[in-house]
Short mmCIF file of C-alpha atoms in Angstrom, two decimals:
data_model
loop_
_atom_site.label_atom_id
_atom_site.label_comp_id
_atom_site.label_asym_id
_atom_site.label_seq_id
_atom_site.Cartn_x
_atom_site.Cartn_y
_atom_site.Cartn_z
CA MET M 14 137.46 89.62 56.39
CA LYS M 15 138.50 93.07 57.61
CA LYS M 16 134.91 94.22 57.10
CA TRP M 17 133.60 91.50 59.46
CA ILE M 18 136.15 92.38 62.13
CA GLY M 19 135.02 96.01 61.92
CA VAL M 20 131.36 95.02 62.19
CA ALA M 21 132.11 92.73 65.16
CA PHE M 22 134.01 95.55 66.89
CA ILE M 23 131.08 97.95 66.41
CA VAL M 24 128.60 95.36 67.72
CA ILE M 25 130.75 94.86 70.83
CA LEU M 26 130.93 98.61 71.43
CA ILE M 27 127.16 98.94 71.07
CA GLY M 28 126.68 96.04 73.52
CA ILE M 29 128.95 97.67 76.10
CA ALA M 30 127.15 101.01 75.69
CA ALA M 31 123.74 99.36 76.07
CA TRP M 32 124.81 97.41 79.15
CA THR M 33 126.21 100.55 80.76
CA GLY M 34 123.01 102.44 79.94
CA LEU M 35 120.84 99.74 81.48
CA ARG M 36 122.79 99.89 84.74
CA LYS M 37 122.43 103.67 85.04
CA PRO M 38 119.05 103.70 86.85
CA ALA M 39 120.40 101.41 89.57
CA VAL M 40 123.21 103.85 90.23
CA GLU M 41 120.76 106.76 90.27
CA TYR M 42 118.74 105.05 93.00
CA GLY M 43 121.82 104.33 95.08
CA LEU M 44 121.66 100.59 94.47
CA THR M 45 124.87 98.70 94.85
CA ASP M 46 125.61 95.04 94.35
CA ASN M 47 129.18 94.92 95.60
CA GLY M 48 129.33 92.48 98.50
CA THR M 49 125.59 92.37 98.97
CA GLY M 50 122.93 89.71 98.59
CA VAL M 51 119.34 88.89 99.41
CA GLU M 52 119.72 85.66 101.35
CA GLN M 53 119.86 85.04 105.09
CA GLY M 54 123.15 86.37 106.48
CA ASP M 55 123.67 88.81 103.59
CA THR M 56 123.88 92.56 103.76
CA PRO M 57 121.09 93.66 101.41
CA PRO M 58 121.54 96.08 98.53
CA GLN M 59 121.46 99.69 99.69
CA PHE M 60 119.01 102.06 98.06
CA LYS M 61 117.59 105.55 98.30
CA LEU M 62 113.93 106.10 97.44
CA GLU M 63 111.47 108.91 98.02
CA THR M 64 108.55 108.88 100.42
CA LEU M 65 105.11 110.10 99.35
CA ASP M 66 106.18 113.52 100.64
CA GLY M 67 109.21 113.48 98.32
CA ASP M 68 111.74 113.03 101.13
CA PRO M 69 114.65 110.70 100.32
CA MET M 70 115.21 107.69 102.59
CA SER M 71 117.66 104.81 102.62
CA LEU M 72 118.32 101.77 104.78
CA LYS M 73 121.26 103.66 106.29
CA ASP M 74 118.69 105.99 107.87
CA VAL M 75 117.33 103.16 110.06
CA LYS M 76 120.58 101.38 110.91
CA GLY M 77 120.73 100.41 114.57
CA LYS M 78 117.11 99.25 114.61
CA LYS M 79 115.51 96.01 113.57
CA VAL M 80 113.85 96.54 110.19
CA ILE M 81 110.82 94.93 108.63
CA LEU M 82 111.27 95.68 104.92
CA ASN M 83 108.04 94.94 103.08
CA PHE M 84 107.44 95.03 99.30
CA TRP M 85 103.79 95.56 98.37
CA ALA M 86 101.19 97.08 96.01
CA THR M 87 97.77 98.62 96.64
CA TRP M 88 95.92 96.05 94.50
CA CYS M 89 97.39 93.11 96.45
CA GLY M 90 94.76 91.59 98.77
CA PRO M 91 97.25 90.00 101.19
CA CYS M 92 99.16 93.31 101.31
CA ARG M 93 95.97 95.07 102.44
CA GLU M 94 95.55 92.48 105.21
CA GLU M 95 99.13 92.92 106.44
CA MET M 96 99.26 96.69 106.66
CA PRO M 97 97.21 97.09 109.87
CA ILE M 98 99.37 94.37 111.48
CA PHE M 99 102.56 96.18 110.48
CA GLU M 100 101.15 99.52 111.68
CA ALA M 101 100.28 98.09 115.11
CA TYR M 102 103.66 96.39 115.42
CA ASP M 103 105.56 99.52 114.39
CA ALA M 104 103.62 101.66 116.88
CA ALA M 105 104.23 99.23 119.74
CA HIS M 106 107.98 98.73 119.29
CA ASP M 107 110.53 101.55 119.51
CA ASP M 108 113.42 99.28 118.52
CA VAL M 109 111.76 98.20 115.25
CA VAL M 110 110.90 100.17 112.13
CA VAL M 111 108.67 99.04 109.32
CA VAL M 112 109.75 100.25 105.89
CA ALA M 113 107.16 99.59 103.18
CA VAL M 114 108.42 99.73 99.60
CA ASN M 115 105.50 100.28 97.27
CA MET M 116 106.13 98.69 93.90
CA THR M 117 104.92 101.88 92.25
CA ASN M 118 105.98 100.68 88.82
CA LYS M 119 103.32 97.95 89.13
CA ASP M 120 100.72 100.09 90.89
CA ALA M 121 98.09 102.43 89.49
CA LYS M 122 99.02 106.01 90.38
CA LEU M 123 100.72 107.90 93.18
CA GLU M 124 97.28 109.17 94.19
CA THR M 125 96.17 105.55 94.68
CA VAL M 126 99.16 104.87 96.93
CA SER M 127 98.51 108.06 98.90
CA ALA M 128 94.82 107.17 99.35
CA PHE M 129 95.81 103.67 100.51
CA VAL M 130 98.22 105.09 103.11
CA ASP M 131 95.53 107.50 104.36
CA LYS M 132 92.84 104.79 104.46
CA TYR M 133 94.99 102.47 106.58
CA GLY M 134 96.45 105.29 108.70
CA LEU M 135 100.02 104.21 108.01
CA THR M 136 102.62 106.18 109.94
CA PHE M 137 105.73 104.17 109.05
CA PRO M 138 107.82 105.12 106.01
CA VAL M 139 106.26 104.25 102.65
CA LEU M 140 108.84 104.43 99.88
CA LEU M 141 108.12 104.58 96.16
CA ASP M 142 109.94 102.19 93.83
CA GLN M 143 108.83 103.97 90.67
CA THR M 144 111.21 102.18 88.30
CA GLY M 145 111.16 98.72 89.90
CA ASP M 146 114.95 98.75 90.30
CA VAL M 147 114.86 98.16 94.06
CA SER M 148 112.33 95.33 93.75
CA LYS M 149 114.54 93.74 91.09
CA ALA M 150 117.66 94.11 93.24
CA TYR M 151 115.83 92.34 96.07
CA GLN M 152 114.59 89.66 93.66
CA VAL M 153 110.96 90.25 94.59
CA LEU M 154 108.90 87.88 92.48
CA ASN M 155 105.84 87.55 94.73
CA ILE M 156 104.09 90.16 96.78
CA PRO M 157 103.94 90.71 99.55
CA SER M 158 107.57 89.87 100.27
CA THR M 159 109.14 90.82 103.57
CA TYR M 160 112.76 90.93 104.68
CA PHE M 161 113.70 90.99 108.35
CA LEU M 162 116.96 92.83 109.08
CA ASN M 163 118.79 92.93 112.40
CA GLU M 164 120.29 96.05 113.98
CA GLU M 165 123.45 95.67 111.89
CA GLY M 166 121.39 95.62 108.70
CA VAL M 167 121.91 91.91 107.99
CA ILE M 168 119.08 89.82 106.56
CA GLN M 169 117.76 87.36 109.12
CA MET M 170 114.99 85.93 106.95
CA LYS M 171 112.75 86.53 103.96
CA VAL M 172 109.08 85.66 103.81
CA GLU M 173 107.14 85.51 100.55
CA GLY M 174 103.41 85.83 101.12
CA SER M 175 101.32 87.46 103.78
CA LEU M 176 102.03 87.51 107.48
CA ASP M 177 99.54 87.43 110.32
CA LYS M 178 100.17 88.82 113.81
CA ALA M 179 101.29 85.50 115.29
CA MET M 180 103.77 84.91 112.47
CA LEU M 181 105.17 88.44 112.77
CA ASP M 182 105.58 88.07 116.54
CA SER M 183 107.29 84.71 116.09
CA TYR M 184 109.72 85.97 113.43
CA MET M 185 110.61 89.04 115.47
CA GLN M 186 111.24 86.92 118.60
CA GLN M 187 113.71 84.84 116.58
CA MET M 188 115.77 87.92 115.77
#
């Protein structure tokens, strides 16, 4: 009986250690889940990711502006269709910033992402989610997925699937 209690205690300790170890990457990327959510009216999880140039960026860096937060991959056909629309919108609106989170963990190589950004002439921030932790925190199951945040950083809506210009204009007018 004492032997089984000892074994159970060790199993519990191993479970706690494993759970703590699994949460470590989220902390490293600045992800928090305290008081946050991914539904309309929620403050989304905060994160810090690197751009293609290796510069760190977080949502705090764009607070005070409306944010179009898009999750995408280079191999995604609808993502390729959206990017020129996002680029034009970002260039035409000073009070809005597009932040594109490349799901690098599901993409080919960093060189592929860089070539994609060059091909489409993207000037807005492209962040690299190399571990997939940010995509998981945002519960991204389908790509593209786009979150619309107001100036206070609160989610106004989430759209799964591609957007065309008319849809983007309509969603932004609702904010």
